Short mmCIF file of C-alpha atoms and ligand atoms in Angstrom, two decimals:
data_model
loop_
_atom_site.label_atom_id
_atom_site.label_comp_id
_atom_site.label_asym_id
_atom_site.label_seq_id
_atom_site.Cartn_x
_atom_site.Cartn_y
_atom_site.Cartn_z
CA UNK W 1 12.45 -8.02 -5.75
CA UNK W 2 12.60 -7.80 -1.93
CA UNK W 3 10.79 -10.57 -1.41
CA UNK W 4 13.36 -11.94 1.97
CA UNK W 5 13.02 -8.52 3.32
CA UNK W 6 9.17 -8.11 3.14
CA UNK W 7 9.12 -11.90 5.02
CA UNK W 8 11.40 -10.55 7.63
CA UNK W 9 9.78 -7.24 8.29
CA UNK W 10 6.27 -9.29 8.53
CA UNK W 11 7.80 -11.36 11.12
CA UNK W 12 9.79 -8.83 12.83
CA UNK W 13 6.23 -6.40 13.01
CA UNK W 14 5.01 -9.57 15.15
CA UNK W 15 7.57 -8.99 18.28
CA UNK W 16 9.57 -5.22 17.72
CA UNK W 17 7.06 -1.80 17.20
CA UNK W 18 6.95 -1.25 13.92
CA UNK W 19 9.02 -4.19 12.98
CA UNK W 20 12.15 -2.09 13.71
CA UNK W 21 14.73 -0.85 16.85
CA UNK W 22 14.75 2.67 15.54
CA UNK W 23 11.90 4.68 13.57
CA UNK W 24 13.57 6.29 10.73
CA UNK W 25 14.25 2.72 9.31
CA UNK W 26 10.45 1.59 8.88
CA UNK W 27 10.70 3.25 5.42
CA UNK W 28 7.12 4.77 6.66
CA UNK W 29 7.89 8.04 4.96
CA UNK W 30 8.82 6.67 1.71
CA UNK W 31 6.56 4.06 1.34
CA UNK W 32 6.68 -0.33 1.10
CA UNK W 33 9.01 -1.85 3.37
CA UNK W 34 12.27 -1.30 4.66
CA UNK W 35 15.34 -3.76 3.15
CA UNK W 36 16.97 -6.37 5.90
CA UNK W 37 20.76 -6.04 5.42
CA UNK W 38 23.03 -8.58 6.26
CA UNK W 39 26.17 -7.38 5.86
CA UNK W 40 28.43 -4.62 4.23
CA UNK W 41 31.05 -4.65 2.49
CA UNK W 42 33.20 -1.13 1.83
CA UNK W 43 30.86 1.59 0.05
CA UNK W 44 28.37 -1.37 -0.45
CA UNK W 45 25.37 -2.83 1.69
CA UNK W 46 23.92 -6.22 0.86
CA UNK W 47 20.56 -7.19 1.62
CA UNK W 48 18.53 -10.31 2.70
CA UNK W 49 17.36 -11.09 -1.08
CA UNK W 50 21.30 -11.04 -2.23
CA UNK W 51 21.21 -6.83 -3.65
CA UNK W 52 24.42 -5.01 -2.81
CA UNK W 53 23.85 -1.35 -2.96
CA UNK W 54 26.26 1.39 -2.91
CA UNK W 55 25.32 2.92 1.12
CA UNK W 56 24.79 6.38 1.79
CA UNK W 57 23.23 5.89 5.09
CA UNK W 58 26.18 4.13 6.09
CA UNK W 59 25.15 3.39 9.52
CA UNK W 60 23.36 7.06 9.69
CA UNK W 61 27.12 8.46 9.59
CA UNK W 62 30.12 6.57 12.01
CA UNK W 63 31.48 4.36 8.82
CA UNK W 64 34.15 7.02 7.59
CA UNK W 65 36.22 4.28 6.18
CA UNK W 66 32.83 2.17 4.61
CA UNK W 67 31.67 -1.15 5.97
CA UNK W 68 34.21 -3.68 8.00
CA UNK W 69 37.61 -1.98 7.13
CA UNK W 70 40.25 -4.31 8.10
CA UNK W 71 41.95 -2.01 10.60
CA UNK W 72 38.82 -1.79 12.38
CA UNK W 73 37.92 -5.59 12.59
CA UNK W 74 41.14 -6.28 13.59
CA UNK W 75 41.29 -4.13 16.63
CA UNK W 76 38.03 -5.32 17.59
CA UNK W 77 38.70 -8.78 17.18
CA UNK W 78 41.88 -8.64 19.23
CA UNK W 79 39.70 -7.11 22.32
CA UNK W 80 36.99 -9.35 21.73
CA UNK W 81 39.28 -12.07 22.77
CA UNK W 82 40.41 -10.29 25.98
CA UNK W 83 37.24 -9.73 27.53
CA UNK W 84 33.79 -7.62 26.34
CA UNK W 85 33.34 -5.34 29.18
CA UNK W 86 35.47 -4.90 32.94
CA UNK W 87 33.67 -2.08 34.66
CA UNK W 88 36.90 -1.26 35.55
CA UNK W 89 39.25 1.43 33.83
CA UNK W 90 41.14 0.12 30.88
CA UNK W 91 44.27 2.34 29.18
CA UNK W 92 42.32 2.19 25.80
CA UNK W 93 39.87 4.64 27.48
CA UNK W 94 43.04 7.21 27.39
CA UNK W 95 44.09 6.44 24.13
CA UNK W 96 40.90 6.74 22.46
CA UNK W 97 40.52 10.30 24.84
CA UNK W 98 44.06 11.84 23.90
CA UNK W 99 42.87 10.86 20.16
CA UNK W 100 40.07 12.76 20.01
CA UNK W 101 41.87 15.81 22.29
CA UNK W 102 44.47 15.52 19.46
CA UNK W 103 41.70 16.90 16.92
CA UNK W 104 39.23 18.38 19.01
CA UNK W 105 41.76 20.57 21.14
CA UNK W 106 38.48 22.19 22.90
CA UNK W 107 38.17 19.37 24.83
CA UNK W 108 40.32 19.02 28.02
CA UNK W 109 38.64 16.38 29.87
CA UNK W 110 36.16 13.98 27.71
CA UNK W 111 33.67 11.82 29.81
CA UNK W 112 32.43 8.40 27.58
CA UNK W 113 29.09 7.23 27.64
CA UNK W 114 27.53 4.63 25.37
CA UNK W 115 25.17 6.53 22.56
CA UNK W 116 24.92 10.69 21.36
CA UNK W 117 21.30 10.69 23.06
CA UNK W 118 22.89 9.87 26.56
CA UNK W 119 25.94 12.86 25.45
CA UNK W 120 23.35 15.42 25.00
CA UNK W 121 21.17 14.52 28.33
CA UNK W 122 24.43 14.72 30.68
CA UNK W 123 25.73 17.66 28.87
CA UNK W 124 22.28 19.23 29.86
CA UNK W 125 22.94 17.94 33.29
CA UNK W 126 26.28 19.51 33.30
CA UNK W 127 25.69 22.61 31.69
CA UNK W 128 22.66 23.14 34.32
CA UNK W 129 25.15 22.32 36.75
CA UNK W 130 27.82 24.64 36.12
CA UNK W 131 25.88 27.50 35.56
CA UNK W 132 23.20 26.66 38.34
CA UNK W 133 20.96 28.09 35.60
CA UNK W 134 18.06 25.91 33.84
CA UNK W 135 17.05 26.96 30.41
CA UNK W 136 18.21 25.50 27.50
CA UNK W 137 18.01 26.95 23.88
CA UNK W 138 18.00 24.54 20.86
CA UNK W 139 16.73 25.37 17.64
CA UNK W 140 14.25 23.29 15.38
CA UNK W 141 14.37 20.83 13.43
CA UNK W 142 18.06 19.59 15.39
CA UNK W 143 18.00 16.55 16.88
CA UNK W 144 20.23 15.58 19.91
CA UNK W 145 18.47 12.35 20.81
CA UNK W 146 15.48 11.46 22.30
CA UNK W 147 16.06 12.61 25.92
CA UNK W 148 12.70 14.53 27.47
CA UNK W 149 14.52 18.06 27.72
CA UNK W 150 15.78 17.78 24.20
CA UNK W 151 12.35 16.40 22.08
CA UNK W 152 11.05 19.87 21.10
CA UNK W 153 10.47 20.81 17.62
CA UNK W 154 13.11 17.99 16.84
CA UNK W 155 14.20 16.70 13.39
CA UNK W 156 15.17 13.08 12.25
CA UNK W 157 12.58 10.49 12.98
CA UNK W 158 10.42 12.70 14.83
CA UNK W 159 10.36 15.19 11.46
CA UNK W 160 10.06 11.82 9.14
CA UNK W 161 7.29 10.55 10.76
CA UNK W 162 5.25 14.45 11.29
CA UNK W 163 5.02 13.92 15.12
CA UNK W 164 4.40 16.93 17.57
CA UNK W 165 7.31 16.03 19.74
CA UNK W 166 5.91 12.88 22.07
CA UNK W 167 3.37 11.95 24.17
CA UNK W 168 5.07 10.56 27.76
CA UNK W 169 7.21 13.45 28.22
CA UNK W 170 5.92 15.54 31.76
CA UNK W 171 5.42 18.93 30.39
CA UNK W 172 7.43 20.56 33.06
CA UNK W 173 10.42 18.58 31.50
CA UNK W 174 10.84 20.46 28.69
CA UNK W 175 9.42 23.96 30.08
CA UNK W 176 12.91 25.14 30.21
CA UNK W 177 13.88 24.65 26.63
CA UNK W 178 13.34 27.20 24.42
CA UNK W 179 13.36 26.59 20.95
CA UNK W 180 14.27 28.97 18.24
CA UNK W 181 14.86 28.77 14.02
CA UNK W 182 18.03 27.81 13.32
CA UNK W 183 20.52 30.22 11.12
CA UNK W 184 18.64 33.09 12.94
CA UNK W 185 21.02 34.85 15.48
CA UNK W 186 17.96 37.64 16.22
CA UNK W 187 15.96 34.80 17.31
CA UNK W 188 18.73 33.75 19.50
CA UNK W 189 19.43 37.57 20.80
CA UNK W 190 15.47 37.56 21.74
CA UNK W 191 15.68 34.30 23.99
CA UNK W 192 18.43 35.33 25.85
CA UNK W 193 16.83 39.07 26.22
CA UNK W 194 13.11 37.51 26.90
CA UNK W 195 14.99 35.42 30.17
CA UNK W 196 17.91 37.18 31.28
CA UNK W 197 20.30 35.26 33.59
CA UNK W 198 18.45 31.73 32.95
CA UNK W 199 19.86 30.64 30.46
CA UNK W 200 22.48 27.62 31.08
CA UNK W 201 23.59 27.15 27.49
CA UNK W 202 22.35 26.48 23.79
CA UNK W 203 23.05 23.09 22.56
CA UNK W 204 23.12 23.32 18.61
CA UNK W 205 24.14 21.18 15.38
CA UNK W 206 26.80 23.24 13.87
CA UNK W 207 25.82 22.06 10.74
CA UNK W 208 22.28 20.61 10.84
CA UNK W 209 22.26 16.81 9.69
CA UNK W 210 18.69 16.37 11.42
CA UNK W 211 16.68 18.07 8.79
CA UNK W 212 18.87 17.16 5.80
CA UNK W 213 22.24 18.56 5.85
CA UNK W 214 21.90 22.41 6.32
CA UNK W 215 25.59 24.69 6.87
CA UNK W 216 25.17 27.29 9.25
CA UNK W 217 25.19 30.75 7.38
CA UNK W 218 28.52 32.63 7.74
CA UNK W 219 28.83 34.73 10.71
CA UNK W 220 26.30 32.48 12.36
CA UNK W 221 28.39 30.09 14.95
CA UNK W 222 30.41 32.83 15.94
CA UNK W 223 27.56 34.99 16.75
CA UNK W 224 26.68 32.14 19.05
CA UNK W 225 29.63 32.22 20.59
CA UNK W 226 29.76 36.33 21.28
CA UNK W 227 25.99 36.00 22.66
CA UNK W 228 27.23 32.77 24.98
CA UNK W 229 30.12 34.53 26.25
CA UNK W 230 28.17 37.75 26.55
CA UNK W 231 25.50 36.20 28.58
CA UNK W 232 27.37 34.01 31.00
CA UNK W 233 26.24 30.95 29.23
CA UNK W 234 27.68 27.65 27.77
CA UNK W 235 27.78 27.24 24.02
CA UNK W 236 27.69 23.01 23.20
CA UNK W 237 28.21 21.69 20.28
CA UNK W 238 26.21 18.54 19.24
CA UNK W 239 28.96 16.91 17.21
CA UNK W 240 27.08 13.59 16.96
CA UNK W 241 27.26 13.56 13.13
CA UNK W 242 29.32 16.47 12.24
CA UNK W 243 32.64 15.21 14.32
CA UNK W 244 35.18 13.69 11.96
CA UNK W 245 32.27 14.38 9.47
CA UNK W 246 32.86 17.81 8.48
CA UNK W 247 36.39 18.16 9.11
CA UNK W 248 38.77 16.03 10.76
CA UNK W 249 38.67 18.22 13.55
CA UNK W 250 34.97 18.71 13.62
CA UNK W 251 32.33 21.89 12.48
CA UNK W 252 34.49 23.64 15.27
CA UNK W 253 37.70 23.44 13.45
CA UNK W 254 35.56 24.04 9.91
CA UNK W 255 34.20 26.75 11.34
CA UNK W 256 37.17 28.05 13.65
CA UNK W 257 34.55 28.49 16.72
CA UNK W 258 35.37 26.56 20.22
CA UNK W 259 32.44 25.64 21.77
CA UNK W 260 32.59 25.34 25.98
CA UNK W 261 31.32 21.61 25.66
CA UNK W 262 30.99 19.27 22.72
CA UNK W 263 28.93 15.79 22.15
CA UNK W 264 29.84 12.81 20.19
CA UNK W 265 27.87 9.60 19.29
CA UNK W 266 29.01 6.81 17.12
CA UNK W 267 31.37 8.28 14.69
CA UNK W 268 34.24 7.58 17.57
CA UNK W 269 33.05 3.83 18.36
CA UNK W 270 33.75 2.96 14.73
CA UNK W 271 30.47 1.94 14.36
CA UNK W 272 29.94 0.55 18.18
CA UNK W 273 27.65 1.97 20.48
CA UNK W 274 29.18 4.77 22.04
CA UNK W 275 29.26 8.41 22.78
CA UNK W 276 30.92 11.08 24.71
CA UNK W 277 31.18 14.71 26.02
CA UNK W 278 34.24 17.00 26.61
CA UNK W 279 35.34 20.38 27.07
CA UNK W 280 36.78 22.76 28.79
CA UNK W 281 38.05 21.50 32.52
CA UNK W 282 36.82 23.73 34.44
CA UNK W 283 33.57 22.73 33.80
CA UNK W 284 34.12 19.00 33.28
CA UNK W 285 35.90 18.60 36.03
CA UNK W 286 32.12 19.36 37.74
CA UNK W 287 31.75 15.40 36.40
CA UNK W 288 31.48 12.63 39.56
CA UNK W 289 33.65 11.28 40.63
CA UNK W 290 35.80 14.64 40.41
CA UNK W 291 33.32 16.61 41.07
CA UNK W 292 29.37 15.97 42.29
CA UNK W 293 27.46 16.30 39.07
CA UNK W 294 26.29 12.39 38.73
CA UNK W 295 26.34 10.51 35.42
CA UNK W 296 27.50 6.53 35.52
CA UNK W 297 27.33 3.55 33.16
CA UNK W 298 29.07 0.15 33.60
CA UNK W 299 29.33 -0.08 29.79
CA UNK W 300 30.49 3.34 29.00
CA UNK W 301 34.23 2.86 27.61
CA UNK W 302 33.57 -0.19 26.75
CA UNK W 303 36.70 -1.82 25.46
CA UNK W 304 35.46 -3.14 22.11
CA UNK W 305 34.36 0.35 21.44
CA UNK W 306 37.12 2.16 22.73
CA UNK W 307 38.98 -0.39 20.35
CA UNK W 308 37.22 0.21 17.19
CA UNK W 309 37.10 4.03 17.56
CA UNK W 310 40.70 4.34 17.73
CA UNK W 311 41.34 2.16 14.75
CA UNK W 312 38.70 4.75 12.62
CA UNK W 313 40.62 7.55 14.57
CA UNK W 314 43.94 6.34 13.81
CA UNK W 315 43.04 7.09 10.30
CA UNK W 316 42.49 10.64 10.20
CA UNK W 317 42.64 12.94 8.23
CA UNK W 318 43.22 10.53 5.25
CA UNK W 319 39.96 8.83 5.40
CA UNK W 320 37.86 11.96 5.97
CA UNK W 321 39.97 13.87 2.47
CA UNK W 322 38.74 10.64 0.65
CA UNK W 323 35.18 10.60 2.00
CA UNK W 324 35.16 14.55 1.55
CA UNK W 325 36.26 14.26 -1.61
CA UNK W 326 33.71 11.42 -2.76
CA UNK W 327 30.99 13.70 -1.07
CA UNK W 328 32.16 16.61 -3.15
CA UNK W 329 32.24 14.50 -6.51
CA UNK W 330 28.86 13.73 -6.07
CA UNK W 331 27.59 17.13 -4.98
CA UNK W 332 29.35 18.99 -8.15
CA UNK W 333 27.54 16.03 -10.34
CA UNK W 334 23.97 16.05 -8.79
CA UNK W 335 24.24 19.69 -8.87
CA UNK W 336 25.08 20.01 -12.56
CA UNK W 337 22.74 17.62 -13.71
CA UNK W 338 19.86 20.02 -11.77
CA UNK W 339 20.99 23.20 -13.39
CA UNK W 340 21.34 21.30 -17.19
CA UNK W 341 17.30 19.42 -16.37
CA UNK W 342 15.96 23.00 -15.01
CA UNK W 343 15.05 20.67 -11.75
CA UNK W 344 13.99 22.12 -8.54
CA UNK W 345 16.62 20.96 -6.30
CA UNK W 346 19.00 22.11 -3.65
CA UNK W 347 21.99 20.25 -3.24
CA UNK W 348 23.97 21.10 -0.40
CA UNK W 349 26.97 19.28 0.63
CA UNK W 350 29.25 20.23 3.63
CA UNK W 351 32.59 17.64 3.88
CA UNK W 352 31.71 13.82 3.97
CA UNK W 353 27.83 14.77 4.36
CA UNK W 354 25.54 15.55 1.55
CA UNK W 355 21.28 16.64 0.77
CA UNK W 356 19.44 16.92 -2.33
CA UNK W 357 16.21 18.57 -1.08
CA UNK W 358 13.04 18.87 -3.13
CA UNK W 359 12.66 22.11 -3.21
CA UNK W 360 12.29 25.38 -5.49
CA UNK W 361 13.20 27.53 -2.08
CA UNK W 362 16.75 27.97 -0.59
CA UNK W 363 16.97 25.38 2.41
CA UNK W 364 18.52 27.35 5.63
CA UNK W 365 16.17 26.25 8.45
CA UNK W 366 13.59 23.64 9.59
CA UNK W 367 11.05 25.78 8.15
CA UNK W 368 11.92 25.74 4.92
CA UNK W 369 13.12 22.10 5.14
CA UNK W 370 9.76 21.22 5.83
CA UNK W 371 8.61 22.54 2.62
CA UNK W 372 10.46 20.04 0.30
CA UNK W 373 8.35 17.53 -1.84
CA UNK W 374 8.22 14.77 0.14
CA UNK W 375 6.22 12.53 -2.17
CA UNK W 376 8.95 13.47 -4.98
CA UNK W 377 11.65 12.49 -2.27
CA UNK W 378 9.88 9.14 -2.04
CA UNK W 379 9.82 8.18 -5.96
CA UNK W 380 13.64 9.45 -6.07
CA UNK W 381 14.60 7.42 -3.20
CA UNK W 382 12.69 4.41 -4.86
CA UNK W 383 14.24 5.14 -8.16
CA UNK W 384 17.79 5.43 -7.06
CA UNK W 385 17.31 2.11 -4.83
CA UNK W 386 16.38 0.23 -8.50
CA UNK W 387 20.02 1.63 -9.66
CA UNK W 388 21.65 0.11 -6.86
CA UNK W 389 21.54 2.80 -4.56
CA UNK W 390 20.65 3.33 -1.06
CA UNK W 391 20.02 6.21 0.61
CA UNK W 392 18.22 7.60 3.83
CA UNK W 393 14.50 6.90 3.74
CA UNK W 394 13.61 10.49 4.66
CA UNK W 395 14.07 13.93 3.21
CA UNK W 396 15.20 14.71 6.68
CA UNK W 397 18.08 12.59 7.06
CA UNK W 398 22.03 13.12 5.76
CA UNK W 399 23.75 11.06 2.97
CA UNK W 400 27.09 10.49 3.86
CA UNK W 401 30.36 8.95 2.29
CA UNK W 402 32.99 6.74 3.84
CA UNK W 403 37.20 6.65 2.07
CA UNK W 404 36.05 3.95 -0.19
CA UNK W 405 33.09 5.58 -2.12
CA UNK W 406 35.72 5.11 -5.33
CA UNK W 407 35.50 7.05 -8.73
CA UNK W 408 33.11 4.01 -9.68
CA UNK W 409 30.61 4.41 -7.29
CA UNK W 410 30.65 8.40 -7.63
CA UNK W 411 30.26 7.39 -11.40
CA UNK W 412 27.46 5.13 -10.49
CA UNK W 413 25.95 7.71 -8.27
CA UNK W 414 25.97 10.28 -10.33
CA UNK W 415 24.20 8.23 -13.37
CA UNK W 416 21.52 6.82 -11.28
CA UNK W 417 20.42 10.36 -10.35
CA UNK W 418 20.09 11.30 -13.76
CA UNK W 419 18.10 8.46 -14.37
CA UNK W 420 16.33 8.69 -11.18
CA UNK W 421 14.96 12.29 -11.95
CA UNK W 422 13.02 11.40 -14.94
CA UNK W 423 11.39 8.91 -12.00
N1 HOZ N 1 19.26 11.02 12.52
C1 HOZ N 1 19.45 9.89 13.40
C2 HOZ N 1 20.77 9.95 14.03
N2 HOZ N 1 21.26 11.22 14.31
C3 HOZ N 1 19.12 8.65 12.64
C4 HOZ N 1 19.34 7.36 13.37
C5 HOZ N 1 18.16 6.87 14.12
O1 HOZ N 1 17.41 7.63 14.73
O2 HOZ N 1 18.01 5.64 14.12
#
């Protein structure tokens, strides 16, 4: 059935680690081999051996209007033909900036870089910085890239693949992040208490999308915020995959809490490699050249980038009601068809991101995240790819839906989960 894909991935094994750029695509924790895709089209992905499936991975979350909307490949094929990169300031930098200021109003000065992992180290930087304080809380199973300070107890491909963090990092470079459940403000309370006047900030997932797609129980984000301000420390919100996600104006303006800083990744590239972090100007304005906290990149702002994201910004909030609504669709159906077949399933679903975890127990934290069937996962996710659909290869990663996730495809979703569960 895959038979193109399994001849690429035995060639590509020959010259990339694992035959892929990223880990979480191997398909290692849900067995066989992972599918080759050569393009997308709207809601659908088409692979190497001619399958279109109906994407829920969806580029693990920046496609909020599907695959290659025309507004998008316009604007990037108009820059394209002015030039790929000036290391020089262009005015699209601005626009893209006063776009997301528009619906983020928390941040007053935004700094681009070119990918959420490179957001979440500076932010560390600048946090550390500001505060001229060094620890760092984050809680487990979130995931803000794969920078040294920030690969402790993380989730996404380091939870997929059951690693204990990674060998290579100095152990001194993570000795000032503590790590703590998430959802549990006493653990939080205890951090700050067990090293008073240390810490710089805690860097969180307002909604965790690194160990499936947890919400943050009520009362939760602005406890954070009392026990920031009450401590002298930053509160940053790692808006990688919840910006434009969630709400269009982010888990902050879901949840009506302004964090001090905030991270993006490739949500407001379009697609592109990019990233960025913003906040309040006081602090930014600690950034080089305006101020002496150094962080540089001759491709951050990149124009094709900067093009793209506006176009996907541009087209807010009516992509993000469509993709919201989709998501909810889906949820309402998966969750039905659970209750009706007595199945053990959680389905949680928070704007255009949904989970369906394995799992008798409630999910709220890493802990109980990691309890989910992950051999059950596997079938289902093999099961639903035979209807036509793809979704994350890991019980630890989001689903999400883009504008054009129709009434068919929910239809078609919806089915093929019925189906799948006898699986
Ligand atoms: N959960 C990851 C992004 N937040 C998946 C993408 C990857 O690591 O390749």
């Amino acid at each position: 059935m895959h038979k193109r894909s399994k001849q690429l991935f035995l060639e590509s094994c020959q010259v990339l680690p694992g035959g892929v750029s990223s880990p979480v695509r191997a398909f290692k924790a849900v067995g066989g081999t992972p599918l080759f895709i050569t393009r997308g089209e709207g809601p659908f992905a088409i692979d190497v051996d001619g399958h279109r499936y109906i994407d829920y991975v969806l580029s693990y979350g920046p496609l909020l209007m599907g695959h290659a909307p025309q507004v998008v490949v316009a604007a990037v094929e108009a820059a394209l033909r002015q030039g790929t990169s000036f290391g020089a300031p262009s005015e699209k930098e601005t626009v893209l900036a006063r776009l997301l200021i528009k619906h983020m109003p928390s941040l007053e000065l935004i700094r681009f870089v070119n990918s959420g992992t490179e957001a979440c180290m500076s932010v560390l930087r600048l946090a550390r910085a500001y505060t001229g304080r060094n620890k760092i809380i984050k809680c487990e199973g979130n995931y803000h890239g794969h920078a040294d300070a920030l690969l402790k107890q993380a989730g996404s491909g380091v939870a997929t693949l059951r690693l204990q963090d990674s060998p290579g990092i100095p152990w001194h470079a993570t000795q000032d992040t503590l790590v703590v459940p998430f959802n549990d403000i006493g653990a939080m309370e205890r951090a700050f208490d067990a090293h008073p006047g240390q810490v710089a900030a805690i860097i969180i997932e307002p909604v965790a999308g690194n160990m499936g797609v947890v919400p943050p129980a009520p009362g939760y984000l602005q406890g954070l915020r009392q026990l920031t301000a009450a401590h002298d420390a930053l509160l940053i919100f790692d808006e990688v995959m919840t910006g434009f996600r969630v709400h269009p104006g982010g888990a902050q303006a879901r949840y009506g809490v302004a964090p001090d800083l905030t991270t993006l990744g490739k949500v407001i590239g379009g697609g592109l490699p990019v990233g960025a972090y913003g906040g309040r100007r006081d602090i930014m304005a600690m950034v080089a050249p305006e101020g002496p906290m150094y962080q540089a990149g001759t491709l951050s702002g990149n124009p094709l980038a900067m093009s793209a994201g506006i176009a996907m910004l541009e087209s807010l909030p009516a992509s993000w009601v469509a993709a919201d609504n989709a998501a909810a669709e889906i949820a309402a159906g998966l969750k039905a068809i659970a209750k009706r077949r007595g199945a053990r399933i959680q389905v949680h679903q928070v704007g255009a991101m949904f989970s369906c975890f394995f799992s008798d127990v409630p999910v709220a934290d890493y802990t109980s995240a990691k309890q989910c069937d992950t051999a059950r996962y596997a079938r289902y996710f093999w099961a639903m790819l035979q209807s036509g659909i793809y979704l994350p290869p890991s019980q630890f990663e989001a689903c999400f839906t883009s504008s054009v996730h129709g009434a068919a495809e929910v239809r078609r979703t919806i089915a093929a989960f019925e189906a799948a569960l006898k699986a």
